[in-house]
Amino acid sequence: EVQLAESGGGVVQPGGSLRLSCVASGFPFSVYDMSWIRQRSDKDLEWVSGIVAGGETTYYTDSVKGRFTISRDNTKNMVYLQMNSLKTEDTAVYYCTTGRDEKTAFPSPLRGQGTQVTVSS
C-alpha cells in the first residue's frame, strides 16, 4: 500500500522551531522528488518546499526562504522540514507529497493525513 505519514507538528511560540517528518512506503521513494505543502485556514493550498530525488537541489517559496530547510534520507524513506523562526502565518496543516514544485506537487495523488502546526503566543 502506498502511504505517506507526516509527524512532528505541534504548538510553538513565534520565533520557535519545529521539525516535521514524513515517512514513505509502498513506492520507490528514492527516485521521487518530494515536497511539503500546507493548508492554512480559509486559504488555498500552498506549496512550501521541494527536494529532488537525490537530495542535491532544494526549492523554497519566498516566504520561508532562510527559515525552513528541507532534507531527505533515502535510506530511511524519510523527508524532513526543519522550520525555524516560525511566524503566526506559518500556522497550517502541513503535508508531504511527491513532486518538486507547485506544478508537480499539486496534482500528485500521494498525500498523508497531515500534521498541524500552530504558531501562537
Short mmCIF file of N, CA, C and O in Angstrom, two decimals:
data_model
loop_
_atom_site.label_atom_id
_atom_site.label_comp_id
_atom_site.label_asym_id
_atom_site.label_seq_id
_atom_site.Cartn_x
_atom_site.Cartn_y
_atom_site.Cartn_z
N GLU A 1 0.83 -1.19 0.00
CA GLU A 1 0.00 0.00 0.00
C GLU A 1 0.87 1.25 0.00
O GLU A 1 1.79 1.37 0.80
N VAL A 2 0.56 2.17 -0.88
CA VAL A 2 1.29 3.43 -0.97
C VAL A 2 0.85 4.35 0.17
O VAL A 2 -0.35 4.60 0.34
N GLN A 3 1.80 4.81 0.94
CA GLN A 3 1.46 5.67 2.09
C GLN A 3 2.51 6.73 2.33
O GLN A 3 3.69 6.52 2.09
N LEU A 4 2.03 7.87 2.81
CA LEU A 4 2.87 8.93 3.34
C LEU A 4 2.30 9.28 4.71
O LEU A 4 1.08 9.41 4.85
N ALA A 5 3.17 9.43 5.68
CA ALA A 5 2.70 9.74 7.03
C ALA A 5 3.57 10.85 7.62
O ALA A 5 4.77 10.66 7.81
N GLU A 6 2.92 11.99 7.92
CA GLU A 6 3.61 13.13 8.48
C GLU A 6 3.52 13.12 10.00
O GLU A 6 2.55 12.61 10.58
N SER A 7 4.52 13.71 10.63
CA SER A 7 4.52 13.85 12.08
C SER A 7 5.40 15.03 12.45
O SER A 7 6.12 15.58 11.61
N GLY A 8 5.33 15.41 13.73
CA GLY A 8 6.21 16.46 14.23
C GLY A 8 5.58 17.80 14.44
O GLY A 8 6.22 18.73 14.94
N GLY A 9 4.31 17.94 14.09
CA GLY A 9 3.64 19.21 14.31
C GLY A 9 3.38 19.46 15.78
O GLY A 9 3.61 18.60 16.63
N GLY A 10 2.90 20.65 16.07
CA GLY A 10 2.59 21.00 17.45
C GLY A 10 2.32 22.47 17.59
O GLY A 10 2.15 23.19 16.59
N VAL A 11 2.31 22.92 18.83
CA VAL A 11 2.09 24.33 19.15
C VAL A 11 3.42 24.94 19.58
O VAL A 11 4.11 24.37 20.44
N VAL A 12 3.76 26.05 19.00
CA VAL A 12 5.04 26.69 19.29
C VAL A 12 4.84 28.21 19.29
O VAL A 12 3.96 28.72 18.60
N GLN A 13 5.64 28.90 20.06
CA GLN A 13 5.56 30.36 20.10
C GLN A 13 6.26 30.96 18.89
O GLN A 13 7.14 30.33 18.29
N PRO A 14 5.87 32.16 18.52
CA PRO A 14 6.59 32.84 17.42
C PRO A 14 8.08 32.89 17.71
O PRO A 14 8.50 33.16 18.84
N GLY A 15 8.87 32.62 16.68
CA GLY A 15 10.32 32.56 16.84
C GLY A 15 10.83 31.18 17.16
O GLY A 15 12.06 30.94 17.13
N GLY A 16 9.95 30.27 17.46
CA GLY A 16 10.34 28.91 17.81
C GLY A 16 10.63 28.04 16.59
O GLY A 16 10.58 28.50 15.44
N SER A 17 10.90 26.77 16.87
CA SER A 17 11.28 25.83 15.81
C SER A 17 10.50 24.53 15.95
O SER A 17 10.11 24.13 17.06
N LEU A 18 10.31 23.88 14.83
CA LEU A 18 9.75 22.53 14.77
C LEU A 18 10.41 21.79 13.63
O LEU A 18 10.84 22.40 12.64
N ARG A 19 10.47 20.49 13.76
CA ARG A 19 10.98 19.64 12.67
C ARG A 19 9.89 18.65 12.29
O ARG A 19 9.50 17.81 13.09
N LEU A 20 9.43 18.76 11.08
CA LEU A 20 8.44 17.83 10.56
C LEU A 20 9.12 16.66 9.88
O LEU A 20 10.17 16.81 9.26
N SER A 21 8.49 15.49 10.00
CA SER A 21 9.00 14.29 9.35
C SER A 21 7.90 13.65 8.52
O SER A 21 6.71 13.77 8.85
N CYS A 22 8.31 12.96 7.49
CA CYS A 22 7.36 12.24 6.65
C CYS A 22 8.01 10.92 6.24
O CYS A 22 9.12 10.92 5.69
N VAL A 23 7.34 9.83 6.52
CA VAL A 23 7.85 8.52 6.13
C VAL A 23 7.00 7.99 4.98
O VAL A 23 5.77 8.10 4.99
N ALA A 24 7.68 7.46 4.00
CA ALA A 24 7.01 6.95 2.80
C ALA A 24 7.11 5.43 2.74
O ALA A 24 8.10 4.84 3.19
N SER A 25 6.10 4.80 2.17
CA SER A 25 6.13 3.36 1.98
C SER A 25 5.29 2.98 0.76
O SER A 25 4.39 3.72 0.36
N GLY A 26 5.64 1.84 0.19
CA GLY A 26 4.82 1.32 -0.90
C GLY A 26 5.17 1.82 -2.29
O GLY A 26 4.49 1.46 -3.26
N PHE A 27 6.20 2.65 -2.40
CA PHE A 27 6.64 3.12 -3.72
C PHE A 27 8.14 3.42 -3.64
O PHE A 27 8.69 3.58 -2.55
N PRO A 28 8.81 3.49 -4.79
CA PRO A 28 10.28 3.68 -4.79
C PRO A 28 10.66 5.11 -4.44
O PRO A 28 10.99 5.93 -5.30
N PHE A 29 10.63 5.40 -3.18
CA PHE A 29 10.83 6.75 -2.66
C PHE A 29 12.08 7.43 -3.23
O PHE A 29 12.04 8.61 -3.56
N SER A 30 13.16 6.70 -3.35
CA SER A 30 14.44 7.33 -3.70
C SER A 30 14.49 7.89 -5.12
O SER A 30 15.42 8.64 -5.44
N VAL A 31 13.51 7.58 -5.95
CA VAL A 31 13.51 8.12 -7.31
C VAL A 31 12.48 9.23 -7.48
O VAL A 31 12.31 9.76 -8.58
N TYR A 32 11.81 9.58 -6.39
CA TYR A 32 10.77 10.61 -6.46
C TYR A 32 11.25 11.92 -5.85
O TYR A 32 11.80 11.95 -4.75
N ASP A 33 11.01 13.03 -6.58
CA ASP A 33 11.11 14.33 -5.96
C ASP A 33 10.01 14.43 -4.91
O ASP A 33 8.94 13.83 -5.05
N MET A 34 10.27 15.21 -3.86
CA MET A 34 9.29 15.33 -2.78
C MET A 34 9.08 16.80 -2.42
O MET A 34 9.97 17.63 -2.61
N SER A 35 7.92 17.11 -1.90
CA SER A 35 7.59 18.46 -1.48
C SER A 35 6.84 18.45 -0.16
O SER A 35 6.23 17.45 0.23
N TRP A 36 6.88 19.60 0.48
CA TRP A 36 5.98 19.92 1.58
C TRP A 36 5.02 21.00 1.07
O TRP A 36 5.44 21.98 0.43
N ILE A 37 3.77 20.80 1.37
CA ILE A 37 2.75 21.79 1.05
C ILE A 37 1.96 22.06 2.33
O ILE A 37 2.05 21.29 3.29
N ARG A 38 1.20 23.15 2.36
CA ARG A 38 0.44 23.45 3.57
C ARG A 38 -0.92 24.03 3.23
O ARG A 38 -1.10 24.66 2.20
N GLN A 39 -1.82 23.83 4.16
CA GLN A 39 -3.18 24.35 4.03
C GLN A 39 -3.48 25.19 5.25
O GLN A 39 -3.61 24.68 6.37
N ARG A 40 -3.55 26.50 5.04
CA ARG A 40 -3.91 27.40 6.14
C ARG A 40 -5.42 27.59 6.14
O ARG A 40 -6.09 27.48 5.12
N SER A 41 -5.98 27.89 7.30
CA SER A 41 -7.43 28.06 7.41
C SER A 41 -7.91 29.14 6.44
O SER A 41 -7.33 30.22 6.37
N ASP A 42 -8.93 28.82 5.71
CA ASP A 42 -9.55 29.77 4.78
C ASP A 42 -8.59 30.25 3.70
O ASP A 42 -8.79 31.33 3.12
N LYS A 43 -7.53 29.48 3.46
CA LYS A 43 -6.57 29.85 2.41
C LYS A 43 -6.43 28.69 1.43
O LYS A 43 -6.75 27.55 1.74
N ASP A 44 -5.95 29.00 0.24
CA ASP A 44 -5.68 27.96 -0.74
C ASP A 44 -4.48 27.13 -0.32
O ASP A 44 -3.64 27.56 0.47
N LEU A 45 -4.40 25.94 -0.87
CA LEU A 45 -3.23 25.10 -0.66
C LEU A 45 -1.99 25.84 -1.15
O LEU A 45 -2.02 26.49 -2.20
N GLU A 46 -0.91 25.74 -0.39
CA GLU A 46 0.32 26.47 -0.73
C GLU A 46 1.50 25.51 -0.76
O GLU A 46 1.73 24.75 0.18
N TRP A 47 2.24 25.55 -1.84
CA TRP A 47 3.49 24.79 -1.91
C TRP A 47 4.54 25.52 -1.08
O TRP A 47 4.68 26.74 -1.17
N VAL A 48 5.29 24.76 -0.27
CA VAL A 48 6.25 25.35 0.66
C VAL A 48 7.69 25.09 0.23
O VAL A 48 8.51 26.02 0.17
N SER A 49 8.00 23.83 -0.06
CA SER A 49 9.39 23.48 -0.34
C SER A 49 9.46 22.17 -1.09
O SER A 49 8.58 21.31 -0.93
N GLY A 50 10.50 22.00 -1.90
CA GLY A 50 10.68 20.76 -2.64
C GLY A 50 12.13 20.34 -2.66
O GLY A 50 13.04 21.15 -2.46
N ILE A 51 12.34 19.05 -2.90
CA ILE A 51 13.69 18.50 -2.96
C ILE A 51 13.72 17.42 -4.03
O ILE A 51 12.79 16.62 -4.16
N VAL A 52 14.79 17.42 -4.82
CA VAL A 52 14.88 16.43 -5.88
C VAL A 52 15.20 15.06 -5.30
O VAL A 52 15.59 14.93 -4.13
N ALA A 53 15.06 14.04 -6.13
CA ALA A 53 15.17 12.66 -5.66
C ALA A 53 16.48 12.37 -4.94
O ALA A 53 16.50 11.69 -3.90
N GLY A 54 17.58 12.88 -5.46
CA GLY A 54 18.88 12.63 -4.88
C GLY A 54 19.22 13.55 -3.71
O GLY A 54 20.23 13.35 -3.02
N GLY A 55 18.41 14.56 -3.50
CA GLY A 55 18.61 15.47 -2.38
C GLY A 55 19.55 16.62 -2.63
O GLY A 55 19.78 17.45 -1.75
N GLU A 56 20.12 16.70 -3.84
CA GLU A 56 21.15 17.71 -4.08
C GLU A 56 20.62 19.10 -4.40
O GLU A 56 21.38 20.07 -4.34
N THR A 57 19.36 19.22 -4.71
CA THR A 57 18.77 20.52 -5.03
C THR A 57 17.47 20.69 -4.26
O THR A 57 16.66 19.77 -4.20
N THR A 58 17.31 21.88 -3.69
CA THR A 58 16.11 22.18 -2.91
C THR A 58 15.48 23.47 -3.42
O THR A 58 16.16 24.32 -4.03
N TYR A 59 14.22 23.62 -3.14
CA TYR A 59 13.44 24.77 -3.60
C TYR A 59 12.55 25.25 -2.45
O TYR A 59 12.07 24.44 -1.66
N TYR A 60 12.32 26.56 -2.41
CA TYR A 60 11.50 27.13 -1.35
C TYR A 60 10.62 28.25 -1.89
O TYR A 60 11.04 29.01 -2.77
N THR A 61 9.44 28.37 -1.32
CA THR A 61 8.65 29.55 -1.60
C THR A 61 9.29 30.73 -0.88
O THR A 61 9.95 30.57 0.15
N ASP A 62 9.10 31.92 -1.41
CA ASP A 62 9.82 33.09 -0.89
C ASP A 62 9.58 33.33 0.59
O ASP A 62 10.48 33.74 1.33
N SER A 63 8.38 33.07 1.06
CA SER A 63 8.04 33.41 2.44
C SER A 63 8.77 32.55 3.48
O SER A 63 8.79 32.92 4.66
N VAL A 64 9.37 31.45 3.07
CA VAL A 64 10.06 30.58 4.04
C VAL A 64 11.57 30.51 3.79
O VAL A 64 12.28 29.88 4.57
N LYS A 65 12.04 31.15 2.74
CA LYS A 65 13.48 31.10 2.44
C LYS A 65 14.28 31.67 3.61
O LYS A 65 13.93 32.71 4.17
N GLY A 66 15.32 30.95 3.98
CA GLY A 66 16.16 31.38 5.09
C GLY A 66 15.66 30.92 6.44
O GLY A 66 16.37 31.05 7.44
N ARG A 67 14.43 30.41 6.49
CA ARG A 67 13.86 29.95 7.76
C ARG A 67 13.62 28.44 7.77
O ARG A 67 13.77 27.79 8.81
N PHE A 68 13.22 27.90 6.64
CA PHE A 68 12.91 26.46 6.54
C PHE A 68 14.00 25.75 5.75
O PHE A 68 14.59 26.32 4.82
N THR A 69 14.24 24.49 6.11
CA THR A 69 15.19 23.66 5.39
C THR A 69 14.59 22.29 5.14
O THR A 69 14.18 21.61 6.09
N ILE A 70 14.53 21.91 3.89
CA ILE A 70 14.03 20.57 3.53
C ILE A 70 15.23 19.64 3.35
O ILE A 70 16.29 20.04 2.86
N SER A 71 15.05 18.40 3.76
CA SER A 71 16.09 17.39 3.58
C SER A 71 15.44 16.03 3.45
O SER A 71 14.24 15.89 3.69
N ARG A 72 16.23 15.04 3.10
CA ARG A 72 15.68 13.69 2.97
C ARG A 72 16.76 12.67 3.29
O ARG A 72 17.96 12.94 3.18
N ASP A 73 16.30 11.49 3.67
CA ASP A 73 17.18 10.36 3.92
C ASP A 73 16.60 9.19 3.13
O ASP A 73 15.62 8.57 3.57
N ASN A 74 17.17 8.91 1.98
CA ASN A 74 16.62 7.86 1.13
C ASN A 74 16.83 6.46 1.70
O ASN A 74 16.17 5.51 1.28
N THR A 75 17.75 6.32 2.64
CA THR A 75 17.94 5.01 3.27
C THR A 75 16.81 4.69 4.23
O THR A 75 16.59 3.52 4.57
N LYS A 76 16.12 5.74 4.67
CA LYS A 76 15.02 5.55 5.62
C LYS A 76 13.66 5.91 5.02
O LYS A 76 12.65 5.88 5.73
N ASN A 77 13.63 6.28 3.75
CA ASN A 77 12.39 6.72 3.10
C ASN A 77 11.75 7.89 3.85
O ASN A 77 10.53 7.91 4.07
N MET A 78 12.57 8.84 4.24
CA MET A 78 12.11 9.97 5.04
C MET A 78 12.41 11.29 4.34
O MET A 78 13.45 11.45 3.71
N VAL A 79 11.49 12.23 4.52
CA VAL A 79 11.74 13.62 4.13
C VAL A 79 11.39 14.48 5.34
O VAL A 79 10.46 14.17 6.08
N TYR A 80 12.17 15.54 5.52
CA TYR A 80 12.05 16.38 6.70
C TYR A 80 11.85 17.84 6.30
O TYR A 80 12.24 18.26 5.22
N LEU A 81 11.29 18.60 7.24
CA LEU A 81 11.21 20.04 7.08
C LEU A 81 11.57 20.67 8.42
O LEU A 81 10.80 20.58 9.37
N GLN A 82 12.75 21.24 8.48
CA GLN A 82 13.17 21.98 9.66
C GLN A 82 12.67 23.40 9.54
O GLN A 82 12.99 24.09 8.56
N MET A 83 11.87 23.82 10.51
CA MET A 83 11.24 25.13 10.46
C MET A 83 11.75 25.96 11.64
O MET A 83 11.50 25.61 12.80
N ASN A 84 12.45 27.02 11.34
CA ASN A 84 12.98 27.93 12.36
C ASN A 84 12.32 29.30 12.23
O ASN A 84 11.72 29.61 11.20
N SER A 85 12.47 30.10 13.26
CA SER A 85 11.92 31.47 13.25
C SER A 85 10.47 31.47 12.80
O SER A 85 10.06 32.26 11.94
N LEU A 86 9.70 30.60 13.40
CA LEU A 86 8.31 30.45 12.97
C LEU A 86 7.50 31.70 13.24
O LEU A 86 7.71 32.41 14.23
N LYS A 87 6.56 31.95 12.34
CA LYS A 87 5.67 33.10 12.42
C LYS A 87 4.23 32.62 12.52
O LYS A 87 3.91 31.50 12.14
N THR A 88 3.36 33.49 13.00
CA THR A 88 1.96 33.10 13.13
C THR A 88 1.37 32.68 11.77
O THR A 88 0.52 31.80 11.71
N GLU A 89 1.87 33.31 10.72
CA GLU A 89 1.34 32.97 9.39
C GLU A 89 1.80 31.62 8.87
O GLU A 89 1.37 31.17 7.81
N ASP A 90 2.68 30.96 9.61
CA ASP A 90 3.08 29.59 9.25
C ASP A 90 2.09 28.56 9.79
O ASP A 90 2.20 27.37 9.49
N THR A 91 1.14 29.01 10.59
CA THR A 91 0.13 28.10 11.13
C THR A 91 -0.66 27.46 9.99
O THR A 91 -1.22 28.15 9.15
N ALA A 92 -0.66 26.13 9.97
CA ALA A 92 -1.30 25.40 8.87
C ALA A 92 -1.21 23.91 9.14
O ALA A 92 -0.50 23.46 10.04
N VAL A 93 -1.92 23.15 8.33
CA VAL A 93 -1.70 21.71 8.27
C VAL A 93 -0.68 21.46 7.16
O VAL A 93 -0.85 21.94 6.04
N TYR A 94 0.36 20.75 7.51
CA TYR A 94 1.45 20.50 6.58
C TYR A 94 1.38 19.06 6.07
O TYR A 94 1.17 18.13 6.84
N TYR A 95 1.57 18.92 4.76
CA TYR A 95 1.53 17.62 4.11
C TYR A 95 2.80 17.41 3.31
O TYR A 95 3.35 18.36 2.73
N CYS A 96 3.24 16.18 3.23
CA CYS A 96 4.28 15.84 2.26
C CYS A 96 3.61 15.18 1.07
O CYS A 96 2.55 14.57 1.19
N THR A 97 4.24 15.33 -0.06
CA THR A 97 3.71 14.78 -1.29
C THR A 97 4.84 14.62 -2.29
O THR A 97 5.96 15.08 -2.06
N THR A 98 4.57 13.99 -3.40
CA THR A 98 5.59 13.86 -4.44
C THR A 98 5.59 15.10 -5.32
O THR A 98 4.63 15.87 -5.35
N GLY A 99 6.72 15.30 -6.03
CA GLY A 99 6.88 16.49 -6.86
C GLY A 99 7.83 17.46 -6.24
O GLY A 99 8.02 17.48 -5.02
N ARG A 100 8.46 18.31 -7.05
CA ARG A 100 9.46 19.23 -6.54
C ARG A 100 8.98 20.69 -6.47
O ARG A 100 9.67 21.53 -5.88
N ASP A 101 7.85 20.97 -7.06
CA ASP A 101 7.37 22.34 -7.08
C ASP A 101 5.85 22.32 -7.18
O ASP A 101 5.23 21.25 -7.20
N GLU A 102 5.27 23.50 -7.21
CA GLU A 102 3.81 23.59 -7.21
C GLU A 102 3.21 22.87 -8.41
O GLU A 102 2.22 22.15 -8.28
N LYS A 103 3.85 23.00 -9.53
CA LYS A 103 3.30 22.43 -10.75
C LYS A 103 3.23 20.92 -10.69
O LYS A 103 2.29 20.31 -11.22
N THR A 104 4.20 20.30 -10.03
CA THR A 104 4.23 18.84 -9.97
C THR A 104 3.67 18.29 -8.67
O THR A 104 3.23 17.13 -8.62
N ALA A 105 3.69 19.09 -7.61
CA ALA A 105 3.21 18.60 -6.31
C ALA A 105 1.69 18.62 -6.20
O ALA A 105 1.08 17.70 -5.66
N PHE A 106 1.07 19.68 -6.69
CA PHE A 106 -0.38 19.80 -6.50
C PHE A 106 -1.17 18.67 -7.17
O PHE A 106 -2.16 18.21 -6.59
N PRO A 107 -0.80 18.23 -8.36
CA PRO A 107 -1.59 17.15 -8.97
C PRO A 107 -1.32 15.77 -8.38
O PRO A 107 -2.02 14.83 -8.71
N SER A 108 -0.31 15.66 -7.52
CA SER A 108 0.05 14.34 -7.01
C SER A 108 -1.08 13.74 -6.19
O SER A 108 -1.64 14.40 -5.31
N PRO A 109 -1.39 12.47 -6.43
CA PRO A 109 -2.43 11.81 -5.63
C PRO A 109 -1.91 11.32 -4.29
O PRO A 109 -2.68 10.85 -3.45
N LEU A 110 -0.59 11.42 -4.09
CA LEU A 110 0.01 10.92 -2.86
C LEU A 110 0.10 12.03 -1.83
O LEU A 110 0.75 13.04 -2.06
N ARG A 111 -0.54 11.82 -0.71
CA ARG A 111 -0.51 12.80 0.36
C ARG A 111 -0.88 12.11 1.65
O ARG A 111 -1.75 11.24 1.66
N GLY A 112 -0.23 12.48 2.74
CA GLY A 112 -0.55 11.87 4.02
C GLY A 112 -1.73 12.55 4.68
O GLY A 112 -2.45 13.32 4.06
N GLN A 113 -1.88 12.28 5.97
CA GLN A 113 -3.01 12.85 6.72
C GLN A 113 -2.73 14.26 7.19
O GLN A 113 -3.64 14.97 7.62
N GLY A 114 -1.46 14.65 7.11
CA GLY A 114 -1.08 15.99 7.51
C GLY A 114 -0.72 16.07 8.98
O GLY A 114 -1.09 15.21 9.79
N THR A 115 0.01 17.12 9.32
CA THR A 115 0.35 17.39 10.71
C THR A 115 0.12 18.87 10.97
O THR A 115 0.54 19.72 10.18
N GLN A 116 -0.56 19.16 12.07
CA GLN A 116 -0.94 20.55 12.38
C GLN A 116 0.22 21.29 13.03
O GLN A 116 0.79 20.82 14.02
N VAL A 117 0.53 22.44 12.50
CA VAL A 117 1.49 23.36 13.10
C VAL A 117 0.74 24.62 13.50
O VAL A 117 0.09 25.24 12.67
N THR A 118 0.85 24.96 14.76
CA THR A 118 0.20 26.16 15.28
C THR A 118 1.25 27.05 15.92
O THR A 118 1.94 26.62 16.84
N VAL A 119 1.37 28.26 15.41
CA VAL A 119 2.32 29.23 15.94
C VAL A 119 1.52 30.32 16.63
O VAL A 119 0.80 31.07 15.98
N SER A 120 1.65 30.36 17.94
CA SER A 120 0.82 31.29 18.71
C SER A 120 1.50 31.63 20.02
O SER A 120 2.16 30.79 20.63
N SER A 121 1.32 32.88 20.43
CA SER A 121 1.84 33.29 21.72
C SER A 121 0.79 33.12 22.81
O SER A 121 1.06 33.37 23.98
#
